[in-house]
Coordinates of C-alpha atoms and ligand atoms in Angstrom, one line a residue:
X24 CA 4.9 -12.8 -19.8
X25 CA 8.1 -12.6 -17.6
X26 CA 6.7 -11.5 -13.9
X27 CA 7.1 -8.2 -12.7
X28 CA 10.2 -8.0 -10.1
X29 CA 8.4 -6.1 -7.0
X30 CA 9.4 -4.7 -3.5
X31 CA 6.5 -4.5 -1.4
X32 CA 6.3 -1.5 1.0
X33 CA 4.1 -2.2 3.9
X34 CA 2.8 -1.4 7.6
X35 CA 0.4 -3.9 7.7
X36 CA -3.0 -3.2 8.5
X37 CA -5.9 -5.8 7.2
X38 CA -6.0 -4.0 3.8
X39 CA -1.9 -4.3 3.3
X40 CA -2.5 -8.3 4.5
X41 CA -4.9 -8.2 1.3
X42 CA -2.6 -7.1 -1.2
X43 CA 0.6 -9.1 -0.1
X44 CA -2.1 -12.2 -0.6
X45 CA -2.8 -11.0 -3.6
X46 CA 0.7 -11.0 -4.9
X47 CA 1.8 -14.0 -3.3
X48 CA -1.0 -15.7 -5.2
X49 CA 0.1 -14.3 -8.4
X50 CA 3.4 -15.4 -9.3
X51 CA 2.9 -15.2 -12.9
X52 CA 2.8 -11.8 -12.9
X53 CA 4.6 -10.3 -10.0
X54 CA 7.8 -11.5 -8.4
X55 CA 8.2 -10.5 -4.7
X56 CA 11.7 -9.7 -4.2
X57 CA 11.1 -8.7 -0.6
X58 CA 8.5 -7.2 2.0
X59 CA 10.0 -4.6 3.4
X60 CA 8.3 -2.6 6.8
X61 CA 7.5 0.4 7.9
X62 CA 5.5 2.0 11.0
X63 CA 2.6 3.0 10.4
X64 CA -1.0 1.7 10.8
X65 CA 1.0 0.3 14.4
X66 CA 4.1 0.8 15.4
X67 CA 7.3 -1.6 13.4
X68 CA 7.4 -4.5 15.7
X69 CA 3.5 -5.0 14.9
X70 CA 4.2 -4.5 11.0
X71 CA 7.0 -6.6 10.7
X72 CA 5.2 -9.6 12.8
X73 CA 2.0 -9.4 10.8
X74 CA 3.8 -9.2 7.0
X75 CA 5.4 -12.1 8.6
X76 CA 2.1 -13.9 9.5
X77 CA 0.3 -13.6 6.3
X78 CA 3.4 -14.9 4.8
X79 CA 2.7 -17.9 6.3
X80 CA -1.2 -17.8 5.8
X81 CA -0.4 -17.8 2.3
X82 CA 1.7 -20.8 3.2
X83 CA 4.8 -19.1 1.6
X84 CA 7.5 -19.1 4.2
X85 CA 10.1 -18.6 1.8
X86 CA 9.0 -15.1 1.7
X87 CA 11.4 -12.4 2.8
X88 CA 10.8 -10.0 5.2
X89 CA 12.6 -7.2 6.4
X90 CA 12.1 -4.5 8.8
X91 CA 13.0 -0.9 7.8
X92 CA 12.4 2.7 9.5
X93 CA 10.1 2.5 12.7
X94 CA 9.5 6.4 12.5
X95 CA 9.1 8.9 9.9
X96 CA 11.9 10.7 8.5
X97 CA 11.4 14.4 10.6
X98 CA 8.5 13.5 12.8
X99 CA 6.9 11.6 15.6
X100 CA 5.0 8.2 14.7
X101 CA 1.5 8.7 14.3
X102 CA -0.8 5.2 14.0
X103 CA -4.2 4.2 13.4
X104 CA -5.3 1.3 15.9
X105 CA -8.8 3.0 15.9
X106 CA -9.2 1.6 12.2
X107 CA -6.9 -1.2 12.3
X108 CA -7.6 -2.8 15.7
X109 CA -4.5 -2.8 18.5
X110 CA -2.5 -5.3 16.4
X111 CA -2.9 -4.0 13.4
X112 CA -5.0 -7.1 11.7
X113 CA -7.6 -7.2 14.2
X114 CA -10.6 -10.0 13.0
X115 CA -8.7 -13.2 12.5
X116 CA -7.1 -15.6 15.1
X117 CA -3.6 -14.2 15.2
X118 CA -0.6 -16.7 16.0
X119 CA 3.1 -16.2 16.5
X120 CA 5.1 -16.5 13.0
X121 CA 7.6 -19.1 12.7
X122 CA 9.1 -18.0 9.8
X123 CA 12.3 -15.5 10.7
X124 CA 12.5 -11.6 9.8
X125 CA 15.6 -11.5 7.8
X126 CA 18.6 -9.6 9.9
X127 CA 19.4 -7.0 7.2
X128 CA 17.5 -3.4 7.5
X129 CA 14.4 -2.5 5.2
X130 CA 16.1 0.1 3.8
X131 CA 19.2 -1.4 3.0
X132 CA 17.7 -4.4 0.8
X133 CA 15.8 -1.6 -1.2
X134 CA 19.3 -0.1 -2.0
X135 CA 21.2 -2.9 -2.6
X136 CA 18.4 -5.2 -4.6
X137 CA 18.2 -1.8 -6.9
X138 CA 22.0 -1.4 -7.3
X139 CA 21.9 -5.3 -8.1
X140 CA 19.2 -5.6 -10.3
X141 CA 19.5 -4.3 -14.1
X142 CA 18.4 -0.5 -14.2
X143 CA 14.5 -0.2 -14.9
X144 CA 13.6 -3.7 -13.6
X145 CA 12.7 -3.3 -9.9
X146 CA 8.9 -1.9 -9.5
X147 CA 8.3 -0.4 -6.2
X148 CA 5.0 -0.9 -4.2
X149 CA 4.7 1.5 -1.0
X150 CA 1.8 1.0 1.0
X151 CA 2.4 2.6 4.1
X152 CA 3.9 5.8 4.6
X153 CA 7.1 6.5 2.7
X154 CA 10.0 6.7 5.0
X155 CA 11.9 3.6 4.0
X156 CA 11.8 4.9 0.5
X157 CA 12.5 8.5 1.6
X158 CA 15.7 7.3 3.2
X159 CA 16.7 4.9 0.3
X160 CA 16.0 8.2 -2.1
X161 CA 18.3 10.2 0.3
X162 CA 20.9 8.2 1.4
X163 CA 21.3 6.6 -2.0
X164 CA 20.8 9.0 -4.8
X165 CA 22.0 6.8 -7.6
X166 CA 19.2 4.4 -7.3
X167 CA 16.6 6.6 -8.2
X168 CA 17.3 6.5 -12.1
X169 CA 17.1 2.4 -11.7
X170 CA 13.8 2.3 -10.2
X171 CA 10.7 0.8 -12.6
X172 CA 7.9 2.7 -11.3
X173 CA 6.4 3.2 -8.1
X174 CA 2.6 2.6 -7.4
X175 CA 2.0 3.5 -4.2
X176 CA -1.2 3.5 -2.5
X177 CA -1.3 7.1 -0.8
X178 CA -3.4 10.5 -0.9
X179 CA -6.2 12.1 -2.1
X180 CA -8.1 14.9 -4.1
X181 CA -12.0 15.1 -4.6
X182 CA -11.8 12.7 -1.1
X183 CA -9.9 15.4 0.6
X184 CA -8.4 13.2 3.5
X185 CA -9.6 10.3 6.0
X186 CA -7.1 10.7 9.0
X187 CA -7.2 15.0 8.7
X188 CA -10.1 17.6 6.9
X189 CA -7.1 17.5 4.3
X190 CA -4.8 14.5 4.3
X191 CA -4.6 10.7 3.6
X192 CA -3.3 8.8 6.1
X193 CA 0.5 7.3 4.5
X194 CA 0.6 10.9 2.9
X195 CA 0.3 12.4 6.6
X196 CA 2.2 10.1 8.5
X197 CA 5.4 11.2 6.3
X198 CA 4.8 14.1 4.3
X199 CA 8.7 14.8 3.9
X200 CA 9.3 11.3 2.5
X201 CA 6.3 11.9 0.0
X202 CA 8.0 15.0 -1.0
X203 CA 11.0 13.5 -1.8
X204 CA 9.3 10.3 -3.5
X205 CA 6.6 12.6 -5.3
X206 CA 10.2 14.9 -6.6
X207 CA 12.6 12.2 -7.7
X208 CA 11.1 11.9 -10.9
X209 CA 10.7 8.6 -11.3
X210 CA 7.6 7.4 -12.7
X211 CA 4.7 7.2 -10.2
X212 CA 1.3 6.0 -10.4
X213 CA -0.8 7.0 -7.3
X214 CA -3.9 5.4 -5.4
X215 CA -5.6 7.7 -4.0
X216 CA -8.9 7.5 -1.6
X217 CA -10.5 9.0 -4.9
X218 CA -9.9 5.8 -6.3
X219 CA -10.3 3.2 -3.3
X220 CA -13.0 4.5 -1.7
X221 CA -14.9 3.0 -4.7
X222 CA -13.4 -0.3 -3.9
X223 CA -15.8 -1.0 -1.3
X224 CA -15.8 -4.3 0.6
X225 CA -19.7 -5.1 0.4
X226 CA -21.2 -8.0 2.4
X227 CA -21.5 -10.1 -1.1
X228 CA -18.3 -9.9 -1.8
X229 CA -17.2 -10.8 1.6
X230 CA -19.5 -13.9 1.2
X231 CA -17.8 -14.7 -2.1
X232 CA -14.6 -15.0 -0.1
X233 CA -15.4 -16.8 2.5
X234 CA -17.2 -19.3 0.3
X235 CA -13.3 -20.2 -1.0
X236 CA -13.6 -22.5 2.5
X237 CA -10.3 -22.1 2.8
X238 CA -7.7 -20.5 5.4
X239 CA -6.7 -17.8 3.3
X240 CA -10.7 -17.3 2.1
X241 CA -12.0 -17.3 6.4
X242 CA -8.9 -15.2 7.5
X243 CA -9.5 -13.0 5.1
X244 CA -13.5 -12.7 5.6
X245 CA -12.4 -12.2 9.6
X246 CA -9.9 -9.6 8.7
X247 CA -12.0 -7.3 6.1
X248 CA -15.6 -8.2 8.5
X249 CA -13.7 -5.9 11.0
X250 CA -12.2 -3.5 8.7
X251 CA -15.1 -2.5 7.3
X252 CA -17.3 -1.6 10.8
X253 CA -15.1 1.5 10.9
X254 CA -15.6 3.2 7.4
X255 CA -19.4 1.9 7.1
X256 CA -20.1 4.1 10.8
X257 CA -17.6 6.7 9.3
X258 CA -19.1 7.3 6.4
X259 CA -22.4 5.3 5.8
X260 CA -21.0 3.6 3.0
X261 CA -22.0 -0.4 1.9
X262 CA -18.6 -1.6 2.8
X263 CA -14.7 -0.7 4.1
X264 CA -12.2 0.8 0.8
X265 CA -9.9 -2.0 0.2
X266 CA -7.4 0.2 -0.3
X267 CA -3.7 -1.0 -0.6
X268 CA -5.0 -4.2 -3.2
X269 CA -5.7 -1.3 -5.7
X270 CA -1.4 -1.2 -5.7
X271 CA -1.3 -4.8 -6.7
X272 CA -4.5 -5.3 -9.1
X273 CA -3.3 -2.3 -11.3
X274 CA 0.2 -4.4 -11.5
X275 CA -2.3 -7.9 -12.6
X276 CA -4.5 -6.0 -14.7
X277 CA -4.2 -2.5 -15.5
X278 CA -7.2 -2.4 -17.4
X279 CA -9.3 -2.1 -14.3
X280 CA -8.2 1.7 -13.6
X281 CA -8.2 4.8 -15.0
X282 CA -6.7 8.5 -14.0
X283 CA -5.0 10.7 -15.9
X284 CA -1.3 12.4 -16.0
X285 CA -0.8 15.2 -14.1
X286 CA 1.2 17.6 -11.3
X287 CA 0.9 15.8 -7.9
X288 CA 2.6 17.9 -4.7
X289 CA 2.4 17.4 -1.1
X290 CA 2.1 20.4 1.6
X291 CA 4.7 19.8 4.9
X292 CA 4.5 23.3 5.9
X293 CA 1.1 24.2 7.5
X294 CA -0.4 22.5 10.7
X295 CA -3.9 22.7 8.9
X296 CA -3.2 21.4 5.8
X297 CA -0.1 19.2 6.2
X298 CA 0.3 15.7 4.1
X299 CA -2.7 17.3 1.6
X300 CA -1.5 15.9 -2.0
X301 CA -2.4 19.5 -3.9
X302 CA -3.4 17.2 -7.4
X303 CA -3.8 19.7 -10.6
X304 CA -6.7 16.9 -11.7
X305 CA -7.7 20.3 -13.9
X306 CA -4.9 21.2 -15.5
X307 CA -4.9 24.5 -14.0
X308 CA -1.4 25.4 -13.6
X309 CA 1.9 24.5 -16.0
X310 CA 3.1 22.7 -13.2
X311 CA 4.4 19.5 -14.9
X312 CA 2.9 16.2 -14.7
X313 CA 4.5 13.8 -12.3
X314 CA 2.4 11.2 -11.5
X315 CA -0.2 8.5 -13.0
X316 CA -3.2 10.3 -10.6
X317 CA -5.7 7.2 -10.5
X318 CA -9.8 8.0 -10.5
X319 CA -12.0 5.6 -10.9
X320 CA -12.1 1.4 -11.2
X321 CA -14.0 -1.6 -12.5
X322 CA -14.7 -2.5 -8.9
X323 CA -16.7 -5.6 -9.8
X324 CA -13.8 -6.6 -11.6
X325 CA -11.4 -6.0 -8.9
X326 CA -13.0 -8.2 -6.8
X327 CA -13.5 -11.0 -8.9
X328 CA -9.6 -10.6 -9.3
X329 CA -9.0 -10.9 -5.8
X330 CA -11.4 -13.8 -5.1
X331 CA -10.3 -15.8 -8.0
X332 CA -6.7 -15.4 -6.8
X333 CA -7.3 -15.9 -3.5
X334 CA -8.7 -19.2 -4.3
X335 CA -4.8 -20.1 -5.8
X336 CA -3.5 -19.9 -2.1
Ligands
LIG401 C1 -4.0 3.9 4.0 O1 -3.8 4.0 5.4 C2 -3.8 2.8 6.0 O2 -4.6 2.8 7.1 C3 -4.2 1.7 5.0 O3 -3.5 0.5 5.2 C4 -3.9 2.4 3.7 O4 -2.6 2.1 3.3 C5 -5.4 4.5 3.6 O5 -5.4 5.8 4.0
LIG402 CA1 -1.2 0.4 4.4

């Protein structure tokens, strides 16, 4: 199996940290060309620093990292410290990377690694809000047709929304740049909270990551311990959603998800609603299918995949 050549799209946030682990510990399958960073969860300098830092948790330095927009594409920045913690990986000890941020813009290594590549080879994996892809998609039009996919972690239906009544959170943040991603017509396969709030970080599973006795096992147990405080008082569940790992499971093993093929489309006009992915999960209208909509996961199995890879690092 030739690995999967990726772009990681990321503002992280503890649950981000967790799927760039789980890539980096999966180089049989995936291929990280590049992390590139966005604001959101906190603002850029935060994201960049921390992609950075698990980088070197991993203890792959080599890794590089870009920074890319540090707003959305129309609107003011909105973040989320009161999930994330005030740097954005609250939990662990948190140290100064070494390791540089590379000097060319986020945006600009997604253009020119697509015009570079061979057509159809370059998967995309946004999980933060789309504004470096929005502006790749606008300012580079030709690239579109030479993307592989994009799974993006993002959205919602029969959740409705976890930072609005109505919205997901990387939906919100940029609904213009969701438009644009959700229009281009490449081929998309979506997590939504329908899917990854059933990927619940449960104090076993925790336990089974800490007992890797590792660095990469303890900082992640300290990152996900605080995670999950705020979802569990939120919505009296057993655990935090691990949401952004769904992204890079689905790439290892596909097998764990299911969802179905339909019309996905995001509202940016109304204050009430704004950043709501409108999902035709029914089939109701003849709107055409574009996107992979994911529903439901092996969650057991997802976590035995991240544990097990985990213990590669
Ligand atoms: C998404 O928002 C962020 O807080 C998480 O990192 C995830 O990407 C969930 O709504
Ligand atoms: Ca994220």
């Amino acid at each position: 199996m030739t690995a999967r050549k990726i772009i990681i799209d990321t503002d992280p946030g503890q649950d981000d940290a967790v799927a760039i682990l789980l890539a980096l510990a999966s180089p049989q399958e995936i291929d990280v060309l590049g992390i590139t960073c966005v604001a959101g969860n906190v603002p850029l300098s935060r994201t960049e620093t921390n992609a950075r830092m698990i980088c070197e948790v991993a203890a792959r330095p080599q890794t590089k990292v870009f920074a890319g927009r540090s707003s959305p594409l129309q609107r003011p920045l909105v973040t989320a410290e009161h999930v994330h913690g005030k740097t954005g990986l609250d939990g662990p000890d948190l140290f100064e990377p070494a390791m540089p941020l590379q000097s060319q813009n986020g945006v600009d290594f997604i253009i020119e690694t697509l015009r570079a590549e061979p057509a159809g080879s370059v998967t995309l994996c946004p999980l933060g809000p789309l504004s470096n892809i929005g502006e790749a998609f606008q300012r580079a039009p030709d690239i579109i047709d030479r993307v592989q996919e994009i799974i993006l972690m993002g959205g919602a239906y029969f959740e409705v929304g976890n930072i609005t009544p109505a919205a997901e959170f990387n939906i919100y943040v940029d609904p213009e740049a969701a438009d644009i991603v959700l229009k281009s017509g490449t081929p998309i396969t979506m997590m939504p909270l329908d899917v990854t709030h059933k990927a619940l970080t449960t104090p076993p599973r925790i336990a089974a990551i800490r007992a890797l006795n590792s660095r990469v096992g303890d900082f992640t147990a300290d990152m996900l311990d605080f995670f999950e405080r705020f979802d569990i008082e939120k919505y009296g569940s057993e655990g935090g959603p691990l949401h952004d790992p769904c992204v890079i499971a689905y790439l290892i093993q596909p097998e764990l998800f299911s969802g179905r093929h339909i019309n996905v489309e995001v509202e940016t006009q109304s204050d009430l609603t704004l950043g709501m992915t409108v999902a035709d999960w029914w089939g109701v209208t003849d709107r055409p299918a574009n996107a992979l909509f994911i529903g439901d996961l092996d969650a057991d199995g997802f976590f035995d995949l991240i544990t097990k890879r985990l213990a590669r690092l």
